[in-house]
Tab-separated table of C-alpha atoms and ligand atoms in Angstrom:
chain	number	residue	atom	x	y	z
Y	20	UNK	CA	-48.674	-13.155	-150.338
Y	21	UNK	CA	-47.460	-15.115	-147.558
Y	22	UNK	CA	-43.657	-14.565	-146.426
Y	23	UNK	CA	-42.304	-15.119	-143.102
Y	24	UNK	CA	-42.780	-11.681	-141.619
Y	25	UNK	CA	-46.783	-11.918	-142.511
Y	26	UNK	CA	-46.709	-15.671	-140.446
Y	27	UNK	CA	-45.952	-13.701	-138.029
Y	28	UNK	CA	-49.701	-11.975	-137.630
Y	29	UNK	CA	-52.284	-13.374	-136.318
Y	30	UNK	CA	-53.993	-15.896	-138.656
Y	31	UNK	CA	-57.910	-14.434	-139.741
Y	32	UNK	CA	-60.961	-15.779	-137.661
Y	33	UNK	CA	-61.049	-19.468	-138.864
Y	34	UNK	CA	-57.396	-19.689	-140.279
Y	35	UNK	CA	-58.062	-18.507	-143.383
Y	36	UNK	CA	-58.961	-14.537	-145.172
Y	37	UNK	CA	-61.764	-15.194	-147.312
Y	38	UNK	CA	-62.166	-13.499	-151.009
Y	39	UNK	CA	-65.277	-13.486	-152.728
Y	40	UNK	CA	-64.776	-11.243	-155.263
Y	41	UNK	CA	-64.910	-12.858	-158.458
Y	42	UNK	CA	-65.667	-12.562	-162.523
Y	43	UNK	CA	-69.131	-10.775	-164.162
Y	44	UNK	CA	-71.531	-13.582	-165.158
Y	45	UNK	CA	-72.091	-13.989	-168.622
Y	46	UNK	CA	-75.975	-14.481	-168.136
Y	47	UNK	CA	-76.531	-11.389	-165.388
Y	48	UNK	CA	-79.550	-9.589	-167.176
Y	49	UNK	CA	-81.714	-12.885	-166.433
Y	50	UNK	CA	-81.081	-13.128	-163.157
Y	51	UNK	CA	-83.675	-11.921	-160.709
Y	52	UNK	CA	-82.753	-9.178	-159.020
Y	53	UNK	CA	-82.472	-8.454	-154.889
Y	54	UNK	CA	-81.645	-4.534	-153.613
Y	55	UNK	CA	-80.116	-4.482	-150.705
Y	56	UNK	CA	-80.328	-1.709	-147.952
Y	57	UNK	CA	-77.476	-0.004	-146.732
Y	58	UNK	CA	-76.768	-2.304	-143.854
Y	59	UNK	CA	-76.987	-5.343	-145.996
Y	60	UNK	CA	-74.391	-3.637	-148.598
Y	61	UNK	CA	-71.847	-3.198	-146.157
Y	62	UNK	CA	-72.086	-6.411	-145.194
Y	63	UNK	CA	-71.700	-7.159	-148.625
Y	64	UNK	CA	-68.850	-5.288	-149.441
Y	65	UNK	CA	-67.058	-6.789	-146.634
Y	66	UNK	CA	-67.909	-10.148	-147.195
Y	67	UNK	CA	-65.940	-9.683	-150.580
Y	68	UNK	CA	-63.095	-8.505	-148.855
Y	69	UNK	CA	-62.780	-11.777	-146.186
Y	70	UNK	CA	-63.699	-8.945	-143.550
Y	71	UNK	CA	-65.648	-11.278	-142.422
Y	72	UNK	CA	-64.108	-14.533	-142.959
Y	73	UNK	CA	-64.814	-17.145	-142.735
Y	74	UNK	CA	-68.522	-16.446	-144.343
Y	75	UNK	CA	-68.960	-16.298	-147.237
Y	76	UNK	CA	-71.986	-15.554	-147.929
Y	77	UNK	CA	-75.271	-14.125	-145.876
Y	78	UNK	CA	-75.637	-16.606	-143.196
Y	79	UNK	CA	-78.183	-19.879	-142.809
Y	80	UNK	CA	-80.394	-20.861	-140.885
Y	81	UNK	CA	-78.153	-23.602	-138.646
Y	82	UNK	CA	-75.604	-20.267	-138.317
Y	83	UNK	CA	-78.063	-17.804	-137.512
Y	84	UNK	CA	-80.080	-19.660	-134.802
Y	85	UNK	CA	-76.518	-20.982	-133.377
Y	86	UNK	CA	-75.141	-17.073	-133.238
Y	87	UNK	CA	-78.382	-15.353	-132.007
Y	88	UNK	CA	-78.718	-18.780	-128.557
Y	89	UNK	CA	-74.929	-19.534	-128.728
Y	90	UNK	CA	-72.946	-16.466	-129.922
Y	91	UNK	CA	-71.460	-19.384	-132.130
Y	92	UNK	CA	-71.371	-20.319	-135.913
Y	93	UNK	CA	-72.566	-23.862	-136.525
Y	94	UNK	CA	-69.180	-24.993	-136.383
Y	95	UNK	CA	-68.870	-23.835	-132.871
Y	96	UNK	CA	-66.510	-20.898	-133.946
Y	97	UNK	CA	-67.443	-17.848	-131.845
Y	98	UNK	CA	-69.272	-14.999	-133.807
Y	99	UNK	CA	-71.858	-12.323	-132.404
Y	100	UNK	CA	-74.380	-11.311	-134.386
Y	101	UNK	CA	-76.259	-12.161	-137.412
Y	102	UNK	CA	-75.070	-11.520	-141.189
Y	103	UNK	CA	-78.467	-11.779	-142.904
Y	104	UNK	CA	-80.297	-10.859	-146.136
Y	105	UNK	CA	-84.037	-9.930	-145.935
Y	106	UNK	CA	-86.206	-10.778	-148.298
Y	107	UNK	CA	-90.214	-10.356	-148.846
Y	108	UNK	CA	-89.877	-13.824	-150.907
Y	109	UNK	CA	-87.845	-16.595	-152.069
Y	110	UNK	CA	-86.335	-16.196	-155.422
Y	111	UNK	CA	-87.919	-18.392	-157.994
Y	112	UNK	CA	-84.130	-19.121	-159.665
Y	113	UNK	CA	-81.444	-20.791	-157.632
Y	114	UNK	CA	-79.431	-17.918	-158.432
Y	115	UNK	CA	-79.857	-14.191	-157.795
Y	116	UNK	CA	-78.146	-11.035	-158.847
Y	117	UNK	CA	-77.480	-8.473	-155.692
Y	118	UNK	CA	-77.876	-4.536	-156.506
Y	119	UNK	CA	-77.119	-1.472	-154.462
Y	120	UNK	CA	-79.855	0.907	-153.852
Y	121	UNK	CA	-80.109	2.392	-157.090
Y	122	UNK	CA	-80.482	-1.529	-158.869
Y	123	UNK	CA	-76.939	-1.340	-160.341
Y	124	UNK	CA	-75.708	-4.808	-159.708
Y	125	UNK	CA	-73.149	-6.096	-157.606
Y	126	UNK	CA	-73.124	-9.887	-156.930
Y	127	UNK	CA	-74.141	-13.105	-157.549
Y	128	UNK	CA	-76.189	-15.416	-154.178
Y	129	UNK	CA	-75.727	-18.812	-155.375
Y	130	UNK	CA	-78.973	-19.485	-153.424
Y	131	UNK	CA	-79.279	-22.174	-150.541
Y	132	UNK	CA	-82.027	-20.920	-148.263
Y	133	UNK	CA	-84.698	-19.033	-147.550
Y	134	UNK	CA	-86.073	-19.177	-143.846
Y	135	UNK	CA	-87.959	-17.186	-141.942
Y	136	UNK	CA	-87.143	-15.810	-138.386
Y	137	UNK	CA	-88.397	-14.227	-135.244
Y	138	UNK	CA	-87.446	-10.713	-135.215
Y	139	UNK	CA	-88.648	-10.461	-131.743
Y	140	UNK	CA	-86.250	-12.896	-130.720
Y	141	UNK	CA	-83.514	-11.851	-132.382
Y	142	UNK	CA	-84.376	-8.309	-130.947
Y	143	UNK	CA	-84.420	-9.789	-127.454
Y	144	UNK	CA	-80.944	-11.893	-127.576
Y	145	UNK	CA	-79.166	-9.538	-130.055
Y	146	UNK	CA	-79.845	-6.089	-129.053
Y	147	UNK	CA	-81.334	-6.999	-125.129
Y	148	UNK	CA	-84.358	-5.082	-126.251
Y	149	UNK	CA	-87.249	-5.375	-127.760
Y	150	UNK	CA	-88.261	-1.815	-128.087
Y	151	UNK	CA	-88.027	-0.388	-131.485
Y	152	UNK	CA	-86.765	3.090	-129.842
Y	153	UNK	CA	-83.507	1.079	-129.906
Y	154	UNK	CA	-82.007	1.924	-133.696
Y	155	UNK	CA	-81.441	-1.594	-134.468
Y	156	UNK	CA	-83.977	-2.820	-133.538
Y	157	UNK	CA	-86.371	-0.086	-135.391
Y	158	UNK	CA	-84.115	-1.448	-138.306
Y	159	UNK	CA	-84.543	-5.240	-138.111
Y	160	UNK	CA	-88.179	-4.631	-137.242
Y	161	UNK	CA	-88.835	-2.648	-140.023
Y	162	UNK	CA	-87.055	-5.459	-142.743
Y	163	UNK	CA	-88.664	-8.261	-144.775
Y	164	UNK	CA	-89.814	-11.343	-143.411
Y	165	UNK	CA	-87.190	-13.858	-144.901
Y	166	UNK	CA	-84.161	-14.654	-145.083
Y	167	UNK	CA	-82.231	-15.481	-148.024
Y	168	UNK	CA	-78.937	-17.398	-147.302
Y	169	UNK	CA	-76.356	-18.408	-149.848
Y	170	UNK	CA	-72.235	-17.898	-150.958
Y	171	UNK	CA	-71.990	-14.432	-152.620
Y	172	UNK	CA	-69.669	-13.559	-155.652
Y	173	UNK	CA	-68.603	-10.118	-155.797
Y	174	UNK	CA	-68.185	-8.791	-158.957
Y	175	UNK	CA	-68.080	-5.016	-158.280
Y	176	UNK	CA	-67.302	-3.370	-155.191
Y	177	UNK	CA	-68.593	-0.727	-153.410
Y	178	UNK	CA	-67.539	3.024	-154.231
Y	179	UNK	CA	-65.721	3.804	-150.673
Y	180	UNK	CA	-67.190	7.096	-149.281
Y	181	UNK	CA	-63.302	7.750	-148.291
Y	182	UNK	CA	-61.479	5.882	-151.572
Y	183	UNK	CA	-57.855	7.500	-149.303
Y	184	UNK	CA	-59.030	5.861	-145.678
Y	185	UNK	CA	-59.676	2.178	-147.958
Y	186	UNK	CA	-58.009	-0.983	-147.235
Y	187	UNK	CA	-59.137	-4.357	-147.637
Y	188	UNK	CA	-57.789	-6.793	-144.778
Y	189	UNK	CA	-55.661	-8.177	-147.184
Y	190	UNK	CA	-53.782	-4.552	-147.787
Y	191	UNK	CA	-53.136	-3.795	-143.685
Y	192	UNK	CA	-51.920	-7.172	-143.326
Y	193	UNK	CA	-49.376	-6.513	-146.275
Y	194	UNK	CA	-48.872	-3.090	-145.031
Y	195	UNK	CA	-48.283	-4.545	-141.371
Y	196	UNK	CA	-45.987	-7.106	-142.492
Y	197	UNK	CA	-43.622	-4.804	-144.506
Y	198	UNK	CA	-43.300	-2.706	-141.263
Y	199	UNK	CA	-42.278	-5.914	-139.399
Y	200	UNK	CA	-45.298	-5.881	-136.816
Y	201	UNK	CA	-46.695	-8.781	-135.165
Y	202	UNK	CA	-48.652	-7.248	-131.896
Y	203	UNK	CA	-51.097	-4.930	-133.616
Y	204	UNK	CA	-54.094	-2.616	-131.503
Y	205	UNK	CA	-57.141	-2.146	-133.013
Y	206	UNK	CA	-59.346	1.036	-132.236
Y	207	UNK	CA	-63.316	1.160	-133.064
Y	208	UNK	CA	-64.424	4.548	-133.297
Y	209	UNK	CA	-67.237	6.504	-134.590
Y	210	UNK	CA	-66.294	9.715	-132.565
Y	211	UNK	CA	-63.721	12.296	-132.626
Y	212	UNK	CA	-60.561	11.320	-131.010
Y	213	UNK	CA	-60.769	13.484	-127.207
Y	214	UNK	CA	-57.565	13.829	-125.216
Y	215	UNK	CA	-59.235	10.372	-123.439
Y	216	UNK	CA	-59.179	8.520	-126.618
Y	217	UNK	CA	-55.909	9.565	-127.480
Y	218	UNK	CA	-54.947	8.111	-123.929
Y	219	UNK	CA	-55.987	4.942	-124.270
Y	220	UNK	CA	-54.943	4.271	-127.633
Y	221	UNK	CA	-51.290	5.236	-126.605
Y	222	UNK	CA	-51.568	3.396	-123.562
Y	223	UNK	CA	-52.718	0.070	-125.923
Y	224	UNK	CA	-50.163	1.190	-128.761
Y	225	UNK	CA	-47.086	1.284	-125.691
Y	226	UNK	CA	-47.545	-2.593	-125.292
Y	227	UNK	CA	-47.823	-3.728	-129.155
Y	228	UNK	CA	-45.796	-2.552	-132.184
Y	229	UNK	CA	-48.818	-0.717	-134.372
Y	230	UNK	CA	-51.793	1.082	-133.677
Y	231	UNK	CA	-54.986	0.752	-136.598
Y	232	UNK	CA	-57.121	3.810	-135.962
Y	233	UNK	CA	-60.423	2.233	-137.720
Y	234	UNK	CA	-63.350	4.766	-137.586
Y	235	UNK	CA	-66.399	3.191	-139.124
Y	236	UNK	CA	-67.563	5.208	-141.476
Y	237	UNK	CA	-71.119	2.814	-142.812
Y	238	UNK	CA	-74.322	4.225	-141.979
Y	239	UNK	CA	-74.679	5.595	-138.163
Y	240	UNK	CA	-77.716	7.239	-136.836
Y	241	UNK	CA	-78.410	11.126	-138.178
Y	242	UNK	CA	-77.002	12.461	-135.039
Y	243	UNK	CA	-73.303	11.119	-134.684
Y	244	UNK	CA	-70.686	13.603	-136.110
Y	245	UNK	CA	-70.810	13.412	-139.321
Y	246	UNK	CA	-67.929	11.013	-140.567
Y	247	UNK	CA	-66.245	13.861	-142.940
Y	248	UNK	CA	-65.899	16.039	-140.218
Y	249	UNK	CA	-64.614	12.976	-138.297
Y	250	UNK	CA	-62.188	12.230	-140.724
Y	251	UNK	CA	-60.473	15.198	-140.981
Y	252	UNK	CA	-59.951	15.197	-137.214
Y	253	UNK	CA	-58.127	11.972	-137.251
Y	254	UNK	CA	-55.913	13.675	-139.632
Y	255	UNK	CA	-54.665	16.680	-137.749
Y	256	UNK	CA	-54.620	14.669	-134.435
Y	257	UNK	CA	-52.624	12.294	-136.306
Y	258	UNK	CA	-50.693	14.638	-138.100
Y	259	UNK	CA	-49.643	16.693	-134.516
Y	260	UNK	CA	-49.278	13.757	-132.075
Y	261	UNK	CA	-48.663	10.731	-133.425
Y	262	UNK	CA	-45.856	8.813	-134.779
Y	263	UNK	CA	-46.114	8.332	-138.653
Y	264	UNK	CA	-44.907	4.792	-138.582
Y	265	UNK	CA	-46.498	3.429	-135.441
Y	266	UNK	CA	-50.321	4.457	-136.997
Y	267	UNK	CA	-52.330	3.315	-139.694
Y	268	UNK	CA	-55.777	4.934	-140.022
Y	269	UNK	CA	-58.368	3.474	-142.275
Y	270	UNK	CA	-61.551	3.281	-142.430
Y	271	UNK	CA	-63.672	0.371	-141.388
Y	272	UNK	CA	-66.487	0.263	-143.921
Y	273	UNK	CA	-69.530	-1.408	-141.659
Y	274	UNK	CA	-72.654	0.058	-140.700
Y	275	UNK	CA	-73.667	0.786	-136.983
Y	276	UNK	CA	-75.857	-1.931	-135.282
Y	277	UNK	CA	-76.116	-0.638	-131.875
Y	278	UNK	CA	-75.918	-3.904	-130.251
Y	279	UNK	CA	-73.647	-3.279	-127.726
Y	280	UNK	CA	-72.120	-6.342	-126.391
Y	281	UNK	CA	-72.635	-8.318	-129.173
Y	282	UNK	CA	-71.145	-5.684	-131.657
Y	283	UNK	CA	-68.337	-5.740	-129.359
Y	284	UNK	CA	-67.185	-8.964	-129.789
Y	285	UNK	CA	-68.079	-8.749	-133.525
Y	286	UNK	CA	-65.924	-5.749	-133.880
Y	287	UNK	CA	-62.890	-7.136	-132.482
Y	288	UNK	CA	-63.517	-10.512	-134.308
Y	289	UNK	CA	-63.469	-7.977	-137.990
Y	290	UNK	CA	-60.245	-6.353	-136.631
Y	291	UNK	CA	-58.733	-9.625	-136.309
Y	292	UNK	CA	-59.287	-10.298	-139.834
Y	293	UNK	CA	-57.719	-7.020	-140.830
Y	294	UNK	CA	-54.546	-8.468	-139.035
Y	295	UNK	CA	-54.943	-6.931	-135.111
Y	296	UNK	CA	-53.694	-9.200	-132.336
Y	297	UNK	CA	-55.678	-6.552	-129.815
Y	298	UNK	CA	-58.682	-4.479	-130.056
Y	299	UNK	CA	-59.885	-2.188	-127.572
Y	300	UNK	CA	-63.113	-2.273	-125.784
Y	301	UNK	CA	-64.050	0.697	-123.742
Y	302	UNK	CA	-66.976	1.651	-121.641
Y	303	UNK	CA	-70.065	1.612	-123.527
Y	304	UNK	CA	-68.923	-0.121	-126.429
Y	305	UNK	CA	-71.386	0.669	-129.707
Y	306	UNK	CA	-73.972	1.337	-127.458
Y	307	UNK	CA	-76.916	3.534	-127.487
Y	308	UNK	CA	-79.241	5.339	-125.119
Y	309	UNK	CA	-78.927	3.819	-122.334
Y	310	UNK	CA	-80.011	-0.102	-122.863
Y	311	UNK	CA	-76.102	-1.722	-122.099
Y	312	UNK	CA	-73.966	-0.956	-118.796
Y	313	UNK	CA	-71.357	1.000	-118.911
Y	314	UNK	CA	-69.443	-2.392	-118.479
Y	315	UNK	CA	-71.332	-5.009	-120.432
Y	316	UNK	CA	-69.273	-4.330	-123.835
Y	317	UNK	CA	-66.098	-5.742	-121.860
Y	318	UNK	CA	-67.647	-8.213	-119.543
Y	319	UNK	CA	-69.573	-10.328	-122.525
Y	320	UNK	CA	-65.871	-11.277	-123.810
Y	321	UNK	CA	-66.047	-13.478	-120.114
Y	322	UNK	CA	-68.257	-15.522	-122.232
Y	323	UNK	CA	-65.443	-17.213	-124.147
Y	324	UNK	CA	-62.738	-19.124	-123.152
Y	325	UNK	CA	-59.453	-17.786	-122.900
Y	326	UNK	CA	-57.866	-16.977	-126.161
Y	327	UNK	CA	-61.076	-18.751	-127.825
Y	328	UNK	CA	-61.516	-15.174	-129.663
Y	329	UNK	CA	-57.997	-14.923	-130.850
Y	330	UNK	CA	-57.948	-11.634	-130.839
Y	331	UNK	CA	-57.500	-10.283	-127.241
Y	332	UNK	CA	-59.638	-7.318	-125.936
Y	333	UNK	CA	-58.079	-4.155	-124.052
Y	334	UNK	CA	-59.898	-2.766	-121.310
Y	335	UNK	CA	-60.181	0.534	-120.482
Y	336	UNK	CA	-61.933	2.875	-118.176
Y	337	UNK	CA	-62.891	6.541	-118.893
Y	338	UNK	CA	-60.092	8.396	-118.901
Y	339	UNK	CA	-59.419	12.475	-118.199
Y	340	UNK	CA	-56.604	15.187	-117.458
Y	341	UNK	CA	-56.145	15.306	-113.779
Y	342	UNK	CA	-54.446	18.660	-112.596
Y	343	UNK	CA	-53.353	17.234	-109.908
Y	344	UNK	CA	-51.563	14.195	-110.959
Y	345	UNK	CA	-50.569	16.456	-113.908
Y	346	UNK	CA	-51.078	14.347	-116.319
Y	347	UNK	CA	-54.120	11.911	-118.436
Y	348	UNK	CA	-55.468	9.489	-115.776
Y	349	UNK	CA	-58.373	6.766	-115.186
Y	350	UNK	CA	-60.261	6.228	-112.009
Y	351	UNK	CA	-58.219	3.205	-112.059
Y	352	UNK	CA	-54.467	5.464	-111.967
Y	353	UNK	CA	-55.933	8.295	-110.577
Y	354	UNK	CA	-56.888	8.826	-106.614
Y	355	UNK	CA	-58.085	12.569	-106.974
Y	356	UNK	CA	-61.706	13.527	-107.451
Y	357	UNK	CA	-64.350	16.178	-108.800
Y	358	UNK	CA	-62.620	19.690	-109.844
Y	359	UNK	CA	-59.360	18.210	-110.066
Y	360	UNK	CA	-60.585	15.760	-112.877
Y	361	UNK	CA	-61.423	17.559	-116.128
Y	362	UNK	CA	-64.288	16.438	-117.374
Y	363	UNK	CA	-66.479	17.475	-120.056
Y	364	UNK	CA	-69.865	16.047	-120.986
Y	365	UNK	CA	-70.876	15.259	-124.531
Y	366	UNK	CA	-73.268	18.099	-124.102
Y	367	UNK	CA	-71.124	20.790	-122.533
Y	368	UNK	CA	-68.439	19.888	-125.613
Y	369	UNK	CA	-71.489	20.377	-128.160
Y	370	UNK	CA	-72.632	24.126	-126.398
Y	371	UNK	CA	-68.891	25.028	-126.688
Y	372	UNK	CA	-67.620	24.083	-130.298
Y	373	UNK	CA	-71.519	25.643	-131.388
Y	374	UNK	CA	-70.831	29.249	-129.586
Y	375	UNK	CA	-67.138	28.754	-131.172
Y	376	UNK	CA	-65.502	28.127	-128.046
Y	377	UNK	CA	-62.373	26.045	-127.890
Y	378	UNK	CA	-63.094	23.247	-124.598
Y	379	UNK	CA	-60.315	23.336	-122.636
Y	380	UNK	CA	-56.771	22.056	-124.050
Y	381	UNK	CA	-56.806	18.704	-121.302
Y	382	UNK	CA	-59.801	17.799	-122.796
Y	383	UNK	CA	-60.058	18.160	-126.983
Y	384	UNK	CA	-56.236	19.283	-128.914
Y	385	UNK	CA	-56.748	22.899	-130.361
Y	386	UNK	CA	-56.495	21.440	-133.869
Y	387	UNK	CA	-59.106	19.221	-133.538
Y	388	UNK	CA	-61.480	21.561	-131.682
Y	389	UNK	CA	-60.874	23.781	-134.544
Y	390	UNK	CA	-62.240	21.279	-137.332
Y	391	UNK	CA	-65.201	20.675	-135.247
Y	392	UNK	CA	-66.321	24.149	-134.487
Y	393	UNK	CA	-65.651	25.217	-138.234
Y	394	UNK	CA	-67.926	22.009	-139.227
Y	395	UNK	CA	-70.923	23.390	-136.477
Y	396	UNK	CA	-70.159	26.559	-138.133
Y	397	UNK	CA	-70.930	25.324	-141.545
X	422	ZN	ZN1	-55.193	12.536	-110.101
């Protein structure tokens, strides 16, 4: 659909939102068959949905060595990180049938390429490590040899682990269009929402007419919250203290890379596609351990040119309640210090919600607290 109010949105990364969802092929069963791992299905699924327009289809060789030097597709668009199958060999056929985990099949790869690559390198410029303690790079280490590159057909999608949270980009830009927006926040999240998240994304949401609350819910390392649990805390923050028609929460169906910087960038380019004008980065940005800065997520976006990105990033610092200010605050807004700033680490909040303890209101809403500790409980 394209009326006047949807003009109005920002256009997707390279003007236009990709679909690659398409018809069963009559001659399926003799296709030779790939199975993908859960990373690569994500990127599947949202390859089909022009999530990540404008591929459209696991990525090349001229693309991939362009985004792991340049952080740019061939075509000198900006893009972050690699969209690759893996694969032990190349395919005899020039076509090959994609399956899920289980072999049910997916897709078609209209085959163009099989290469192989330097997982080292791609370790060292993606992920700024080479150590496989790093969970993506214990991932890319651990995949085939080859890759296979080539324009995907979609012919089944993906069961959604939340079918309620799903929208393609193609529904929120619909669904932001009917409400009239044009300025529109994106907000990455695999975490609960905190009184500090809640903050910022009120903070972004007072400049811009619609907030997208877009917790990724693809695979994430065993020890992050577990994204039911997550879910269900969006809903009765959202539910207590924020405005129904201001907020759209879906989920954002990509797995975890732990890159960092890179993912940063790669996020906010994805968010753009589901229609956001803004996305916002803030201090450790999909990192892990401790192999980025604090500040590296936000300062990488330095590397483009004004407005190159489209999409423009929001900066934000930790925030916290302040008792004296009396109200939510950043070191930025905020010239008090220690006891007056509360402040929980991740740690403290885990010891707390296990022994059934509510943390303190400035720092987690009652409500949410409550789903957590009955989830630690469980
Ligand atoms: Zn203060």
């Amino acid at each position: 659909m394209s009326t006047a109010t949807e003009s109005q949105l920002i256009a997707p990364h390279g003007g236009e939102l990709v679909d690659r969802t398409g018809d069963r092929p009559d001659d399926l069963d003799t296709l030779e068959v790939v199975r993908l791992t859960p990373r690569e299905l994500a990127d599947l699924d949202m390859l089909a949905s022009g999530a990540l327009s404008p591929l459209t289809g696991f990525m090349g060789r001229e693309d991939y060595e362009q985004v792991v030097d340049e952080l740019r597709l061939a075509n000198g668009l900006p893009w972050a990180l690699p969209v690759c199958l893996a694969v032990a060999e190349a395919p005899s056929g020039d076509r090959v049938a994609l399956a899920d985990d289980a072999g049910e099949p997916l897709a078609v790869l209209d085959v163009e390429e099989v290469f192989s690559y330097d997982k080292e390198r791609e370790a060292e410029r993606c992920f700024r490590t080479t150590e496989d303690a790093h969970p993506g790079v214990a991932r890319l280490y651990a995949q085939a040899d080859r890759y296979l590159a080539g324009t995907v057909t979609v012919f089944r999608r993906q069961e959604p682990p939340f079918p309620e949270l799903h929208l393609d980009p193609a529904d929120t830009r619909a669904l932001f269009a009917e409400r009239g927006w044009k300025r529109v926040v994106g907000f990455q999240t695999r975490n609960p929402i905190h009184r500090a998240h809640e903050y910022l994304t009120k903070c972004a949401l007072e400049t811009v007419d619609g907030l997208l609350i877009h917790p990724l819910v693809g695979e994430t390392k065993s020890d992050d919250v577990p994204a039911a649990v997550r879910v269900e805390a969006y809903r009765v923050l959202l539910d207590g203290y924020y405005p129904q028609d201001r907020v759209v929460v879906s989920a954002f169906p990509a797995a975890m890379r732990y890159a960092g910087p890179r993912e940063a960038i790669w996020h906010a380019i994805c968010r753009k596609n589901w229609g956001c004008s803004h996305f916002i980065v803030g201090r450790d940005h999909a990192g892990v351990g401790s192999y980025y800065g604090s500040y590296d997520a936000q300062m990488i976006f330095d590397e483009f040119e004004p407005h190159e990105l489209g999409v423009e990033p929001m900066f934000f610092e930790h925030s916290f309640w302040c008792k004296a200010c009396g109200q939510m605050a950043s070191p930025k807004t905020c010239p008090h210090e220690g006891d007056d700033r509360v402040f929980l680490s991740g740690t403290q909040v885990r010891e707390l919600l296990a022994k059934g303890e509510l943390p303190p209101e400035e720092f987690t809403r009652p409500e949410v607290a409550q789903v957590l500790i009955d989830a630690y409980r469980g």
